[in-house]
CSV table of C-alpha atoms in Angstrom, one decimal:
chain,number,residue,atom,x,y,z
A,7,LEU,CA,0.0,0.0,0.0
A,8,GLU,CA,1.2,3.5,-0.8
A,9,ASP,CA,-0.3,5.3,2.2
A,10,ILE,CA,0.5,3.0,5.1
A,11,SER,CA,3.0,0.3,6.0
A,12,VAL,CA,1.4,-3.1,6.4
A,13,ASP,CA,3.2,-3.7,9.7
A,14,LYS,CA,1.3,-0.6,11.1
A,15,MET,CA,-2.1,-2.2,10.5
A,16,THR,CA,-4.0,-3.6,13.5
A,17,LEU,CA,-3.1,-7.2,14.6
A,18,ASN,CA,-6.6,-8.3,13.5
A,19,ASP,CA,-6.1,-6.8,10.0
A,20,ARG,CA,-2.8,-8.6,9.7
A,21,ALA,CA,-4.4,-11.9,10.7
A,22,ASN,CA,-7.3,-11.3,8.4
A,23,TRP,CA,-5.0,-10.7,5.5
A,24,THR,CA,-3.4,-14.1,6.1
A,25,MET,CA,-6.8,-15.9,6.3
A,26,ASN,CA,-8.0,-14.1,3.1
A,27,HIS,CA,-4.9,-15.3,1.2
A,28,TRP,CA,-4.8,-18.8,2.8
A,29,ASP,CA,-5.1,-20.8,-0.4
A,30,LYS,CA,-2.7,-18.8,-2.4
A,31,ILE,CA,-0.1,-19.0,0.3
A,32,LEU,CA,-0.3,-22.8,0.5
A,33,GLN,CA,-0.2,-23.0,-3.3
A,34,GLY,CA,2.6,-20.5,-3.8
A,35,GLU,CA,0.5,-18.4,-6.1
A,36,LEU,CA,0.9,-15.0,-4.5
A,37,ASP,CA,2.1,-12.4,-7.0
A,38,LEU,CA,3.0,-9.2,-5.2
A,39,LYS,CA,5.8,-7.0,-4.2
A,40,ALA,CA,6.6,-7.4,-0.5
A,41,GLU,CA,8.5,-4.8,1.5
A,42,LYS,CA,10.8,-7.5,2.8
A,43,PRO,CA,10.6,-10.2,0.1
A,44,TYR,CA,12.8,-12.8,1.8
A,45,MET,CA,11.1,-12.6,5.2
A,46,PHE,CA,7.7,-12.8,3.4
A,47,LEU,CA,8.8,-15.9,1.4
A,48,ALA,CA,10.1,-17.6,4.6
A,49,SER,CA,6.8,-16.9,6.3
A,50,CYS,CA,4.8,-18.4,3.5
A,51,TYR,CA,6.9,-21.5,3.5
A,52,GLU,CA,6.5,-21.7,7.3
A,53,TRP,CA,2.8,-21.3,7.1
A,54,ARG,CA,2.5,-24.2,4.6
A,55,PHE,CA,4.9,-26.3,6.8
A,56,VAL,CA,2.6,-25.7,9.8
A,57,GLN,CA,-0.5,-26.8,7.9
A,58,GLU,CA,1.3,-30.0,6.8
A,59,THR,CA,3.0,-31.0,10.1
A,60,GLY,CA,1.4,-29.0,12.9
A,61,LEU,CA,4.9,-27.8,13.8
A,62,THR,CA,6.6,-24.4,13.6
A,63,GLN,CA,10.4,-23.8,13.7
A,64,LEU,CA,10.7,-20.2,12.4
A,65,PRO,CA,11.8,-17.6,15.0
A,66,VAL,CA,9.0,-15.1,15.6
A,67,ALA,CA,10.1,-11.6,16.7
A,68,ILE,CA,8.3,-9.0,18.8
A,69,ASP,CA,9.8,-5.5,18.3
A,70,GLY,CA,9.6,-2.6,20.7
A,71,SER,CA,7.6,0.4,19.3
A,72,ASN,CA,10.3,3.0,19.1
A,73,ASN,CA,12.3,1.6,22.0
A,74,GLY,CA,14.4,4.6,22.8
A,75,TRP,CA,11.3,6.8,23.1
A,76,GLN,CA,9.6,4.1,25.2
A,77,HIS,CA,12.3,4.4,27.8
A,78,LEU,CA,12.3,8.2,27.7
A,79,GLY,CA,8.5,8.2,27.9
A,80,ALA,CA,8.4,5.9,30.9
A,81,ILE,CA,11.1,8.0,32.7
A,82,SER,CA,9.2,11.2,32.1
A,83,LYS,CA,5.7,9.5,32.4
A,84,ASP,CA,4.7,11.6,29.4
A,85,THR,CA,1.3,10.5,28.1
A,86,LEU,CA,1.7,12.1,24.7
A,87,THR,CA,4.7,10.0,24.0
A,88,GLY,CA,3.2,7.0,25.7
A,89,GLU,CA,0.3,6.9,23.3
A,90,LEU,CA,2.6,7.1,20.3
A,91,VAL,CA,4.9,4.3,21.3
A,92,GLY,CA,2.7,1.6,22.8
A,93,LEU,CA,2.9,2.5,26.5
A,94,ILE,CA,-0.8,3.2,26.6
A,95,PRO,CA,-3.4,0.7,25.3
A,96,THR,CA,-4.9,1.8,22.0
A,97,VAL,CA,-7.4,0.0,19.6
A,98,ILE,CA,-5.3,1.0,16.6
A,99,GLN,CA,-1.6,1.2,16.7
A,100,LYS,CA,-0.2,4.7,16.6
A,101,ASP,CA,2.7,5.5,14.3
A,102,PHE,CA,5.3,7.8,15.9
A,103,TYR,CA,7.0,8.5,12.6
A,104,VAL,CA,3.7,9.5,10.9
A,105,GLN,CA,2.9,11.9,13.7
A,106,THR,CA,6.3,13.6,13.5
A,107,ALA,CA,5.9,13.7,9.7
A,108,LYS,CA,2.5,15.4,10.0
A,109,LYS,CA,3.9,18.0,12.3
A,110,LEU,CA,6.9,18.4,9.9
A,111,ILE,CA,4.5,19.1,7.0
A,112,GLU,CA,2.7,21.7,9.2
A,113,LEU,CA,6.0,23.5,10.0
A,114,ALA,CA,7.1,23.5,6.4
A,115,ALA,CA,4.0,25.2,5.2
A,116,THR,CA,5.8,28.6,5.1
A,117,ASP,CA,8.6,27.3,2.9
A,118,LYS,CA,7.1,27.1,-0.7
A,119,ARG,CA,9.7,24.6,-2.0
A,120,LEU,CA,9.6,22.2,1.0
A,121,SER,CA,5.8,22.5,1.2
A,122,SER,CA,5.4,21.7,-2.5
A,123,LEU,CA,8.0,18.8,-2.2
A,124,LEU,CA,6.1,17.2,0.7
A,125,GLN,CA,2.8,17.6,-1.0
A,126,ARG,CA,4.0,15.5,-3.9
A,127,MET,CA,5.1,12.7,-1.7
A,128,PRO,CA,2.7,10.1,-0.3
A,129,MET,CA,2.8,9.8,3.5
A,130,LYS,CA,4.4,6.4,3.2
A,131,HIS,CA,7.4,7.9,1.5
A,132,ILE,CA,7.7,10.9,3.8
A,133,ARG,CA,7.6,8.4,6.7
A,134,LYS,CA,10.3,6.1,5.3
A,135,GLY,CA,12.7,8.6,3.8
A,136,ILE,CA,12.2,11.8,5.7
A,137,SER,CA,10.8,11.1,9.2
A,138,LYS,CA,11.8,7.6,10.3
A,139,ARG,CA,15.5,7.6,10.9
A,140,GLY,CA,15.7,11.1,12.3
A,141,SER,CA,12.8,10.5,14.7
A,142,MET,CA,14.4,7.2,15.8
A,143,THR,CA,17.9,8.6,16.4
A,144,ARG,CA,16.7,11.8,18.0
A,145,ALA,CA,16.0,9.7,21.1
A,146,TYR,CA,19.7,9.0,21.3
A,147,SER,CA,20.6,12.8,21.0
A,148,ALA,CA,21.3,13.0,17.3
A,149,GLY,CA,21.5,16.6,16.2
A,150,ALA,CA,20.1,18.2,13.1
A,151,GLY,CA,23.4,17.9,11.2
A,152,LYS,CA,23.6,14.1,11.6
A,153,ILE,CA,19.9,13.8,11.0
A,154,ALA,CA,20.3,15.7,7.7
A,155,GLU,CA,23.2,13.4,6.6
A,156,ASN,CA,21.2,10.2,7.3
A,157,MET,CA,18.1,11.7,5.7
A,158,TYR,CA,20.0,12.4,2.4
A,159,PHE,CA,21.4,8.9,2.5
A,160,ASP,CA,18.0,7.4,2.9
A,161,VAL,CA,16.2,9.4,0.2
A,162,ARG,CA,19.0,8.5,-2.2
A,163,ALA,CA,18.8,4.8,-1.3
A,164,GLU,CA,15.0,4.9,-2.0
A,165,GLU,CA,15.6,6.9,-5.2
A,166,PHE,CA,13.5,9.7,-3.9
A,167,THR,CA,16.1,12.2,-5.0
A,168,ASP,CA,15.2,11.5,-8.6
A,169,ALA,CA,11.5,10.9,-8.1
A,170,TYR,CA,10.9,14.2,-6.1
A,171,GLY,CA,14.1,16.3,-6.8
A,172,ILE,CA,15.2,16.2,-3.1
A,173,THR,CA,18.7,17.8,-2.6
A,174,ARG,CA,21.1,17.8,0.3
A,175,LYS,CA,20.1,21.5,1.0
A,176,ASP,CA,16.5,20.3,1.3
A,177,CYS,CA,17.5,17.7,3.8
A,178,ASP,CA,19.4,20.3,5.9
A,179,LYS,CA,16.2,22.4,6.1
A,180,LEU,CA,13.9,19.4,6.7
A,181,ALA,CA,16.2,18.1,9.5
A,182,LEU,CA,15.9,21.4,11.4
A,183,LEU,CA,12.1,21.3,11.1
A,184,LEU,CA,12.0,17.6,12.0
A,185,VAL,CA,13.8,18.3,15.3
A,186,LYS,CA,11.2,21.0,16.1
A,187,ALA,CA,8.4,18.6,15.1
A,188,ILE,CA,9.7,15.9,17.5
A,189,ASP,CA,10.0,18.5,20.3
A,190,ALA,CA,6.3,19.4,19.7
A,191,VAL,CA,5.1,15.8,19.4
A,192,CYS,CA,6.8,14.5,22.5
A,193,PRO,CA,8.1,17.1,24.9
A,194,GLY,CA,8.6,14.9,28.0
A,195,PRO,CA,11.4,12.8,26.6
A,196,LEU,CA,13.3,15.9,25.3
A,197,GLN,CA,13.1,17.4,28.8
A,198,THR,CA,14.5,14.1,30.1
A,199,MET,CA,17.4,14.3,27.7
A,200,SER,CA,18.2,17.8,28.8
A,201,TYR,CA,18.0,16.8,32.4
A,202,LEU,CA,20.6,14.0,31.8
A,203,GLN,CA,22.9,16.6,30.1
A,204,GLU,CA,22.5,19.0,33.0
A,205,LEU,CA,23.3,16.1,35.5
A,206,ALA,CA,26.4,15.3,33.5
A,207,GLN,CA,27.6,18.9,33.5
A,208,PHE,CA,27.1,19.0,37.2
A,209,GLN,CA,29.0,15.7,37.9
A,210,ILE,CA,31.9,16.7,35.7
A,211,GLY,CA,31.7,20.3,36.9
A,212,LYS,CA,33.1,23.6,35.5
A,213,HIS,CA,36.7,24.7,35.9
A,214,GLU,CA,38.1,28.2,35.4
A,215,LEU,CA,41.6,29.1,34.6
A,216,VAL,CA,43.5,31.0,37.3
A,217,GLY,CA,47.0,32.5,37.2
A,218,GLY,CA,46.4,34.9,34.3
A,219,SER,CA,44.3,35.4,31.2
A,220,ARG,CA,43.4,32.7,28.8
A,221,LYS,CA,44.9,34.7,26.0
A,222,GLU,CA,48.3,34.8,27.8
A,223,PHE,CA,47.9,31.0,28.6
A,224,ASN,CA,47.3,30.2,24.9
A,225,GLU,CA,50.1,32.3,23.7
A,226,LEU,CA,52.6,30.6,26.1
A,227,LYS,CA,51.4,27.1,24.9
A,228,ALA,CA,51.7,28.2,21.2
A,229,ARG,CA,55.2,29.5,21.8
A,230,ARG,CA,56.3,26.2,23.6
A,231,ARG,CA,54.9,24.1,20.6
A,232,GLU,CA,56.9,26.4,18.3
A,233,LEU,CA,60.1,25.9,20.2
A,234,LEU,CA,59.6,22.1,20.6
A,235,SER,CA,59.0,21.8,16.8
A,236,GLN,CA,62.5,23.1,16.1
A,237,LYS,CA,65.3,20.5,15.6
A,238,LEU,CA,68.1,22.6,17.1
A,239,LEU,CA,67.6,25.2,19.8
A,240,SER,CA,70.1,28.0,20.6
A,241,GLU,CA,71.1,28.5,24.3
A,242,ASP,CA,68.8,31.5,24.5
A,243,GLU,CA,65.9,29.4,23.0
A,244,LEU,CA,66.6,26.6,25.5
A,245,ILE,CA,66.3,29.2,28.4
A,246,GLU,CA,63.1,30.5,26.9
A,247,LEU,CA,61.6,27.1,26.5
A,248,ASN,CA,62.4,26.4,30.2
A,249,ASP,CA,60.9,29.8,31.3
A,250,THR,CA,57.8,29.2,29.1
A,251,SER,CA,57.2,25.7,30.6
A,252,ILE,CA,57.5,27.2,34.2
A,253,ALA,CA,55.1,30.0,33.3
A,254,ILE,CA,52.6,27.5,31.9
A,255,LYS,CA,52.7,25.5,35.1
A,256,SER,CA,51.8,28.6,37.1
A,257,PHE,CA,48.4,28.4,35.6
A,258,SER,CA,45.8,26.1,37.0
A,259,TYR,CA,42.1,25.2,36.8
A,260,GLU,CA,39.8,25.6,39.8
A,261,LEU,CA,36.4,24.0,40.2
A,262,THR,CA,33.7,26.6,40.2
A,263,TYR,CA,30.6,24.5,39.8
A,264,GLY,CA,29.5,20.8,40.4
A,265,ASN,CA,31.3,17.8,41.7
A,266,GLY,CA,34.4,17.9,39.6
A,267,LYS,CA,34.5,14.2,38.7
A,268,SER,CA,36.3,12.8,35.7
A,269,VAL,CA,33.9,9.9,35.0
A,270,ILE,CA,30.2,9.2,35.4
A,271,GLU,CA,28.9,5.9,36.8
A,272,TRP,CA,25.5,4.4,37.3
A,273,THR,CA,24.1,1.0,38.1
A,274,THR,CA,21.4,-0.3,35.7
A,275,PRO,CA,18.3,-2.2,37.1
A,276,SER,CA,20.0,-5.5,36.1
A,277,GLY,CA,22.9,-4.7,38.4
A,278,PHE,CA,25.4,-3.8,35.6
A,279,VAL,CA,27.7,-0.9,36.6
A,280,ALA,CA,28.1,1.4,33.6
A,281,ARG,CA,31.3,3.6,33.6
A,282,TYR,CA,31.3,6.5,31.1
A,283,GLU,CA,34.6,8.1,30.3
A,284,ASN,CA,35.3,10.9,27.8
A,285,PHE,CA,38.6,12.7,28.0
A,286,THR,CA,40.0,15.5,25.9
A,287,THR,CA,42.7,14.4,23.5
A,288,VAL,CA,46.0,15.8,22.1
A,289,ASP,CA,47.6,15.0,18.7
A,290,PHE,CA,50.7,12.9,18.7
A,291,LYS,CA,52.6,13.1,15.4
A,292,ALA,CA,55.2,10.7,14.1
A,293,ARG,CA,56.9,10.4,10.7
A,294,ALA,CA,57.8,7.2,8.9
A,295,ARG,CA,58.5,5.9,5.4
A,296,LEU,CA,56.3,3.4,3.6
A,297,ASN,CA,57.3,2.0,0.2
A,298,GLY,CA,59.9,4.8,-0.1
A,299,LYS,CA,57.4,7.5,0.6
A,300,ASP,CA,57.2,9.8,3.7
A,301,VAL,CA,54.1,9.2,5.8
A,302,LYS,CA,53.0,11.3,8.7
A,303,HIS,CA,50.9,9.6,11.4
A,304,VAL,CA,48.6,11.6,13.7
A,305,LEU,CA,47.4,9.8,16.8
A,306,LYS,CA,44.9,11.1,19.3
A,307,THR,CA,46.0,10.4,22.8
A,308,PRO,CA,43.7,11.0,25.8
A,309,THR,CA,44.6,13.4,28.6
A,310,ASP,CA,43.5,13.3,32.2
A,311,ARG,CA,41.0,16.2,31.6
A,312,PRO,CA,37.3,15.3,31.0
A,313,ASN,CA,35.7,16.4,27.8
A,314,ILE,CA,32.6,18.2,29.1
A,315,ARG,CA,31.1,18.7,25.5
A,316,GLY,CA,31.6,15.0,24.9
A,317,PHE,CA,29.8,14.0,28.2
A,318,MET,CA,27.0,16.4,27.4
A,319,SER,CA,26.4,14.9,23.9
A,320,GLY,CA,26.9,11.3,25.0
A,321,ILE,CA,25.2,10.9,28.4
A,322,SER,CA,21.6,10.5,27.1
A,323,PRO,CA,22.3,7.8,24.4
A,324,ASN,CA,24.6,6.0,26.8
A,325,PHE,CA,22.1,6.0,29.6
A,326,ILE,CA,19.2,5.0,27.4
A,327,HIS,CA,21.1,2.2,25.8
A,328,SER,CA,22.0,0.9,29.2
A,329,MET,CA,18.3,0.8,30.1
A,330,ASP,CA,17.7,-1.2,26.8
A,331,ALA,CA,20.4,-3.6,27.8
A,332,ALA,CA,19.0,-4.0,31.4
A,333,HIS,CA,15.5,-4.7,30.1
A,334,MET,CA,16.8,-7.5,27.8
A,335,ALA,CA,19.1,-8.9,30.5
A,336,LEU,CA,16.2,-9.1,33.0
A,337,VAL,CA,13.9,-10.7,30.5
A,338,ILE,CA,16.5,-13.3,29.7
A,339,ALA,CA,17.4,-14.0,33.4
A,340,GLU,CA,14.1,-15.7,34.0
A,341,TRP,CA,13.5,-17.1,30.5
A,342,ASP,CA,13.7,-20.9,30.0
A,343,GLY,CA,12.8,-21.1,26.4
A,344,THR,CA,14.6,-20.4,23.1
A,345,PHE,CA,15.5,-16.7,22.8
A,346,GLY,CA,17.1,-14.5,20.1
A,347,ALA,CA,17.6,-10.8,20.1
A,348,VAL,CA,18.7,-7.8,18.0
A,349,HIS,CA,18.6,-4.7,20.2
A,350,ASP,CA,14.9,-4.3,20.9
A,351,SER,CA,13.7,-7.2,18.9
A,352,PHE,CA,13.1,-10.3,21.0
A,353,ALA,CA,12.4,-13.6,19.3
A,354,THR,CA,11.2,-17.1,20.2
A,355,HIS,CA,9.1,-19.8,18.6
A,356,ALA,CA,5.5,-19.1,17.9
A,357,SER,CA,4.2,-21.3,20.7
A,358,ASP,CA,6.0,-19.2,23.3
A,359,VAL,CA,5.5,-15.6,21.9
A,360,ASP,CA,2.6,-14.8,24.3
A,361,VAL,CA,4.7,-15.9,27.3
A,362,LEU,CA,7.7,-13.9,26.2
A,363,LEU,CA,5.5,-10.8,25.5
A,364,GLN,CA,4.1,-11.0,29.0
A,365,ARG,CA,7.6,-11.3,30.6
A,366,THR,CA,8.8,-8.4,28.5
A,367,LYS,CA,5.9,-6.2,29.8
A,368,GLU,CA,6.4,-7.3,33.4
A,369,VAL,CA,10.1,-6.4,33.4
A,370,PHE,CA,9.6,-3.0,31.8
A,371,ILE,CA,6.8,-2.1,34.2
A,372,ASP,CA,9.0,-3.2,37.2
A,373,MET,CA,11.9,-1.1,35.9
A,374,TYR,CA,9.8,2.1,35.8
A,375,SER,CA,7.3,1.5,38.6
A,376,SER,CA,8.8,4.2,40.9
A,377,ASP,CA,6.8,7.4,41.3
A,378,ASN,CA,9.8,9.5,40.4
A,379,PHE,CA,12.5,7.9,38.2
A,380,PHE,CA,14.3,11.2,38.0
A,381,ASP,CA,15.3,10.7,41.7
A,382,THR,CA,16.8,7.4,40.8
A,383,ILE,CA,18.9,8.9,38.0
A,384,ARG,CA,20.0,11.9,40.2
A,385,GLN,CA,21.2,9.6,43.0
A,386,GLN,CA,23.1,7.4,40.6
A,387,VAL,CA,24.7,10.0,38.3
A,388,THR,CA,25.6,12.7,40.7
A,389,ASN,CA,25.9,10.9,44.1
A,390,ASN,CA,22.9,12.6,45.4
A,391,THR,CA,24.5,16.1,45.7
A,392,ASP,CA,23.2,18.0,42.7
A,393,SER,CA,21.4,21.3,42.4
A,394,VAL,CA,19.8,20.6,39.0
A,395,GLU,CA,16.1,21.2,38.7
A,396,GLN,CA,14.0,18.2,37.7
A,397,PRO,CA,11.5,18.3,34.8
A,398,ALA,CA,7.8,18.0,35.5
A,399,ILE,CA,6.5,14.4,35.8
A,400,GLY,CA,3.6,13.5,33.6
A,401,LYS,CA,0.6,11.3,34.5
A,402,LEU,CA,1.4,8.2,32.5
A,403,ASN,CA,0.7,5.0,34.4
A,404,VAL,CA,3.4,2.4,33.3
A,405,GLY,CA,1.2,-0.4,34.7
A,406,ASP,CA,-1.2,0.2,31.7
A,407,ILE,CA,1.4,-1.4,29.5
A,408,ASP,CA,0.1,-4.8,30.6
A,409,ASP,CA,-3.0,-4.1,28.5
A,410,SER,CA,-1.2,-2.7,25.5
A,411,LYS,CA,-1.3,-4.8,22.3
A,412,TYR,CA,1.4,-2.7,20.6
A,413,PHE,CA,4.1,-2.3,23.3
A,414,PHE,CA,6.2,-5.0,21.7
A,415,CYS,CA,4.5,-6.6,18.7
């Protein structure tokens, strides 16, 4: 279908499709273009095998509905996000990517070129090429630049660049609007991401240079590099190098905000201790000869100074990925059947899917059953000594997941 992906139909519609095509499946007479042809063919063969033997051996997967946003929505207890990603029971499955795409179209209305471009594309193509990957990776702190890069790759892969004339410049503009669309569609998770960044900044802290101005400090470092780069130094230059090194050591950094730690640690619900390090680096250069040609190697070696910008950009994806891993680990810990997994896709045989789904729900509900998970994060990440204001907590009841058909499906 051009306007909706089949895997976003209701479970009843999917089952009815199979029943309506029963005979053609068994006889191998289906003539259609499947979105995932090899998976579809394997399913048809398996269906025929089940009818002949009463047995099934093909792994059946249940996938999280935008798993990163599920964790962020559960932490913030945001009902808007919860309804879009299967945390709240719905009769018809909501499509997170379609909702962000609709908001994107609304925001693009003032740009004649982008508006005309999106009007010519069916929603299915906007969802797949424009909205999907950006909406997915935004949960892991992807910025507009990276989203634009991925978007252009996707539209080229789908040949939408030729079909609709989409350029890289269009993707740059669309990525900026998509970030705004996501912020509007699910505000709770974005506030959670900001909170994690603020906690990281507090834990690492802010340091200010003392002993002189930064300009003077930078000039001294530049002069030392210049002197060290010379092969032979005069006696006066050796004295200057010594004096410059002493002057640099007279400068120091003093903690003016936060805990002043060099790493961030937390323990996930499965008991795994996550240790996040991100240090600034310096270039180490070496020259060599390879096949008679001069080669210059540049290696980046870590210092003992934490990279605050690195921590700020990495804390949210690292924390959410650790929650992903904890969820899977706890599901597996009390699972006796066959199990396969790829990130947020849990697989077992058809006879055990219902049991696995129930276990998956129970673990997730238990992970986020506290009234205020922000307190849990704060105590873990900042050793319970921060002054960062928490975001508002929504009214989502994670226990409702138990009745959701589309939490994992």
